[in-house]
Structure formats: C-alpha cells, structure tokens
Short mmCIF file of C-alpha atoms in Angstrom, two decimals:
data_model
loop_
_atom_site.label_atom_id
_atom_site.label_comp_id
_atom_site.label_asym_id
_atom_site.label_seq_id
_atom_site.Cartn_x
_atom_site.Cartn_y
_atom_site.Cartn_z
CA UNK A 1 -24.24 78.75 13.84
CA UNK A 2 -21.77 76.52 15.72
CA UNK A 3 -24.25 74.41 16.12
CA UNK A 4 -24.91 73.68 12.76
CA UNK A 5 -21.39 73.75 11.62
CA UNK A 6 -20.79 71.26 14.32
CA UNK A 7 -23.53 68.89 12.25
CA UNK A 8 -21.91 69.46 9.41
CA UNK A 9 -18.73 68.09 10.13
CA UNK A 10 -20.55 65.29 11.19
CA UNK A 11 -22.34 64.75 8.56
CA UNK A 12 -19.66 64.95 6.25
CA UNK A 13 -17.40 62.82 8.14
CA UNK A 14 -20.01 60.12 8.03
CA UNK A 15 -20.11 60.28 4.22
CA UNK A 16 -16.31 59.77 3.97
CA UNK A 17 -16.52 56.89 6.24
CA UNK A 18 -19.05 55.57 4.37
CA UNK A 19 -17.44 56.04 0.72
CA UNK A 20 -13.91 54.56 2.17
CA UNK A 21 -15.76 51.25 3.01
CA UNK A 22 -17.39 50.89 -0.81
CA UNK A 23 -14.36 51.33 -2.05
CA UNK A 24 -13.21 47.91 -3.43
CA UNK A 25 -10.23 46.44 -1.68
CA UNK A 26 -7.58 45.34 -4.68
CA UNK A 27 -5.95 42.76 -1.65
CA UNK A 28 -8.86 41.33 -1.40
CA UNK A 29 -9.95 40.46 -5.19
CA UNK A 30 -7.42 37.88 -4.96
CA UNK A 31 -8.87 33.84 -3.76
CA UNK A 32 -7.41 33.15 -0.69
CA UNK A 33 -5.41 29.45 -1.02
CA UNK A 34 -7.65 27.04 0.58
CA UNK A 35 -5.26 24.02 -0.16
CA UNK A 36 -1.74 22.99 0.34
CA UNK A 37 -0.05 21.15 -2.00
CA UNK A 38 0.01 17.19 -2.33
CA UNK A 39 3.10 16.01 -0.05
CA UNK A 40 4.20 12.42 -0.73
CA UNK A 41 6.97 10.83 1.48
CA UNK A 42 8.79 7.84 0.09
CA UNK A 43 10.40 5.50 2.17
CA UNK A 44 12.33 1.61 1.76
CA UNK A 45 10.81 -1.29 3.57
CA UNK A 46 12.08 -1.13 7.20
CA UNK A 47 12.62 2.56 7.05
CA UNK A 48 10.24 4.98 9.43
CA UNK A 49 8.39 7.97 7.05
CA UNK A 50 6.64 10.49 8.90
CA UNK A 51 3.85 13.27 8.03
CA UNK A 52 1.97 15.24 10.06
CA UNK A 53 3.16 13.60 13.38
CA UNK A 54 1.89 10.20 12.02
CA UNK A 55 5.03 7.46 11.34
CA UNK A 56 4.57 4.64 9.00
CA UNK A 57 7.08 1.61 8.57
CA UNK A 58 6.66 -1.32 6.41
CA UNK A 59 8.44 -4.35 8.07
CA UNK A 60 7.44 -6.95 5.20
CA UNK A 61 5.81 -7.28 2.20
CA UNK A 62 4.50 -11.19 1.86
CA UNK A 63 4.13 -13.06 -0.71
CA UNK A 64 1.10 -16.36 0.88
CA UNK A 65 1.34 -17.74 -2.49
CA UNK A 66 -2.88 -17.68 -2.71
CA UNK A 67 -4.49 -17.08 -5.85
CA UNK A 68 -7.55 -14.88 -5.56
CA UNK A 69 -11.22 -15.69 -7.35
CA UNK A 70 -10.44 -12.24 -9.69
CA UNK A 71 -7.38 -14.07 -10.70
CA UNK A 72 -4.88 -11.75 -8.47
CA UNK A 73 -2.02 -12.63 -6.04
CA UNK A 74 -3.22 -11.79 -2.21
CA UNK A 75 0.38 -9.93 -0.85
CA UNK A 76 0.08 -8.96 3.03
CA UNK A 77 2.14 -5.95 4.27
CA UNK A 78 3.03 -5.86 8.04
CA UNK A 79 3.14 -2.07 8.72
CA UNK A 80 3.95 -0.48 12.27
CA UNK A 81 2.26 2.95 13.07
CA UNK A 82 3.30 5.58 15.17
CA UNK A 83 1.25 8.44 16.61
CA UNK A 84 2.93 11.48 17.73
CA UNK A 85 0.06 13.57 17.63
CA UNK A 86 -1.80 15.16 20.18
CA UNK A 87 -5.19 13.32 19.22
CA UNK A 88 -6.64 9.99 18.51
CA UNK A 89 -5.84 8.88 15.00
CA UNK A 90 -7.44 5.64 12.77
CA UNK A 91 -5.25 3.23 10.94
CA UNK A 92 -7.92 1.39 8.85
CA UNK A 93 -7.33 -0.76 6.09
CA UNK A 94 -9.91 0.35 4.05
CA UNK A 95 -9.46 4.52 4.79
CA UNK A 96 -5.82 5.07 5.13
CA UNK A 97 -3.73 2.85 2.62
CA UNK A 98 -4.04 1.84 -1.32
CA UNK A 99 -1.81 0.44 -3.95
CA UNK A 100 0.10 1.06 -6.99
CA UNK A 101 1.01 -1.92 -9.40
CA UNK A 102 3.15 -1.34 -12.35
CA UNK A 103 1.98 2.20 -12.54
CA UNK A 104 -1.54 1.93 -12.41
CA UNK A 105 -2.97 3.05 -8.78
CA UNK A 106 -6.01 1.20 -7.22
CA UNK A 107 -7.93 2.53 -4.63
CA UNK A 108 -8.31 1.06 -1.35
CA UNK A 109 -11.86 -0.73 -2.09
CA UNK A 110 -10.16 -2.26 -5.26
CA UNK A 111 -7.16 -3.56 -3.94
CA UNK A 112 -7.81 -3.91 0.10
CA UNK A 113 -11.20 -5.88 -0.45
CA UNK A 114 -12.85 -8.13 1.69
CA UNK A 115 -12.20 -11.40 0.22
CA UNK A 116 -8.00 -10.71 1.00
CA UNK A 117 -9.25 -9.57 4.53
CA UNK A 118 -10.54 -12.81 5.11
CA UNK A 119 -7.17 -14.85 2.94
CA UNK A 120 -5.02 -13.11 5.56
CA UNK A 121 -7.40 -13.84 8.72
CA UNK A 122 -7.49 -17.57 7.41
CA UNK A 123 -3.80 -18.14 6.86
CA UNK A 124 -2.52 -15.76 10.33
CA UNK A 125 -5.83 -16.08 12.60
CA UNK A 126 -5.88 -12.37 12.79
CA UNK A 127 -7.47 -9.52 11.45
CA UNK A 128 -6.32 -6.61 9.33
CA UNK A 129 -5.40 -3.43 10.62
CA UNK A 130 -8.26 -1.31 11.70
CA UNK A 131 -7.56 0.50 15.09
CA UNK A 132 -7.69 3.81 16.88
CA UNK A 133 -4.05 4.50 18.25
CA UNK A 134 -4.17 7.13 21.01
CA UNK A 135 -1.59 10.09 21.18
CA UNK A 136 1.75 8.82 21.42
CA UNK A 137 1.31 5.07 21.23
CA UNK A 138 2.03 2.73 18.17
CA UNK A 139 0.56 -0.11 16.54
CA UNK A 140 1.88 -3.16 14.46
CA UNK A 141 -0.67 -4.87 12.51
CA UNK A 142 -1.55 -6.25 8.56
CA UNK A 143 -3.10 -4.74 5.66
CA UNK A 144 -3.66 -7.45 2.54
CA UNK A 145 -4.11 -6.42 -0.86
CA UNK A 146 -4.66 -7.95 -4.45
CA UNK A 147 -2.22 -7.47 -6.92
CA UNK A 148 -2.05 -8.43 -10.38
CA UNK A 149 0.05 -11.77 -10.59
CA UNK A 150 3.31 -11.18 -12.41
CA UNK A 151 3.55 -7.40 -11.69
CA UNK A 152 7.47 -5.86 -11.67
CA UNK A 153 6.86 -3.26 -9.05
CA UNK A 154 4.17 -1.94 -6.62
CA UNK A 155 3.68 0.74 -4.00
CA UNK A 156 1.91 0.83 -0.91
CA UNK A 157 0.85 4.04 -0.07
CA UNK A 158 -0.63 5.12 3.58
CA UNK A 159 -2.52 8.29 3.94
CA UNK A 160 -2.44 9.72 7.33
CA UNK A 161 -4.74 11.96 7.20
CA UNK A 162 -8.49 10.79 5.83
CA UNK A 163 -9.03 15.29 5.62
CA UNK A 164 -6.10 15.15 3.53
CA UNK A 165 -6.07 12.82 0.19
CA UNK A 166 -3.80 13.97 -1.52
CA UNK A 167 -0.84 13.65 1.02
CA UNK A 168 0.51 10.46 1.16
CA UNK A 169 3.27 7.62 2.75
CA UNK A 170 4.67 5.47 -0.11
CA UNK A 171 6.84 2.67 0.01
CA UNK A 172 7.90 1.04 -3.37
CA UNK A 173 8.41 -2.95 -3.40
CA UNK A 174 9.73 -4.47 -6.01
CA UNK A 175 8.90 -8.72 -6.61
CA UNK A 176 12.39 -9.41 -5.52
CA UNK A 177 11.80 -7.54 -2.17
CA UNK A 178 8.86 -9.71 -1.37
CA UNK A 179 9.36 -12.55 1.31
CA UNK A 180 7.30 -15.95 1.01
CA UNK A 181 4.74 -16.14 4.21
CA UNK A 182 5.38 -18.43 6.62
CA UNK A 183 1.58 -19.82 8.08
CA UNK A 184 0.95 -20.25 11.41
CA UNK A 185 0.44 -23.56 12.69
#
C-alpha cells in the first residue's frame, strides 16, 4: 500500500507540473520591442556630433560652381570621422550619408551619384570618402552631392550605423554658409 500511494503522489505531481506549464503566461502575450526609437543628432558645421561611439564633423560645405547634366548644383562636403568603437566601421559615400534640400530628403543613390563622384575627383584629384576606419582612428575625406540649384537650405545627414536607418547625424547648411571651392592647381 505504500507503495502505491508512493505512485500516486507521483503521478499526481506530474499532472500539476504538467497543467502549470499550459497555463498561458499573461507576461508573455505582450510583443517584446524589437526596435529603438529613431535618434537624430543635429550639429553646426565645425561642431563634432556623436552616436553610437561614431563622431561626425562637417568642416565645409563647397560650393565648385559646376552645373550637373540633371540640371543640379554639385556641393562637396569635407567631413572628418571619428571611431571610438571597439570594431572596424565603413564611412562610404554611398551607405552612410544622404541629403535634405528644402525639405524634401533624397537618398544617397539620388543625391551622392556617380557623375558628382567623378566632378569632385576632376576638380580635387581625389576620391570620395569610402574607407574602413579601424577602432579609435579618424578619417578626413569628401562626400559630393547634387542639389537642386537655388535651394534655401539643405541637410547632410550621416548614418553611422548601416543596421540602424533610422538613426542619424544631421547638419543643416544654409546657401549663405556655403564657401566657393578653391581648385587645385
């Protein structure tokens, strides 16, 4: 008889375990928060922004005075990047910066396209920004876009992080803060 009692209690502590875990858990029901919220940092030209351990400055915005074949003004930004991360990071011209003008934003493959790549290799001999920076060094370097000519105001915006789009550098410029580029001889 022990014996069997012995089962018993077994058996019926089995079945509790069993119907606790079924039971729904009300904690759970809820989605979990799989994004953070879109962070953009402003900054002035000259001034240092940071976000996640990247630093962007924008020493100039330029004005080469070349008219592009879609009609546009080619301006060239001279940016500096810092990493103070503990990895490798990309500053690409192409993945990590677009551009506002007069309130309408362009992505970087409308505004950062090939044919200002090459107006800004042609009038400095050098090539836009597109490096890997290594933990804890910097880089200075160009990025050139196309703007609309006549525009009031535009914003460059850097993205540090290509797994985050929504988070963003941005520096507003307006046309009086733009410097006429001096080519190299």
């Amino acid at each position: 008889m022990n014996y069997t009692k012995k089962i018993f209690c077994l058996v019926l502590t089995g079945l509790l375990l069993l119907s606790a875990g079924c039971q729904k858990d009300k904690s759970s029901s809820q989605p979990a928060e799989t994004t953070a919220p879109a962070v953009e940092i402003k900054a002035e030209i000259g001034q240092e922004a940071a976000y996640g351990g990247m630093h962007m400055t924008l020493i100039s915005a330029e004005d080469p005075d070349i008219t592009m074949d879609s009609g546009k003004s080619a301006i060239f930004f001279q940016v500096k990047i810092d990493n103070f991360t503990e990895e490798t990071i990309a500053a690409n011209w192409l993945n990590n910066f677009s551009l506002t003008v007069d309130g309408t934003e362009y992505a970087s493959d409308e505004c950062c396209t090939l044919p200002v790549m090459g107006k800004l290799y042609d009038f400095y001999g050098i090539d836009a920004l597109n490096e890997e920076i290594p933990a804890g060094e910097s880089r200075t370097g160009y990025i050139a876009c196309e703007a609309e000519k006549g525009f009031q105001e535009l914003s460059l915006h850097y993205t540090p992080k290509t797994t985050d789009r929504t988070s963003r550098i941005t520096v507003p410029v307006t046309a009086e803060q733009i410097v006429k580029a001096e080519k190299n001889s």
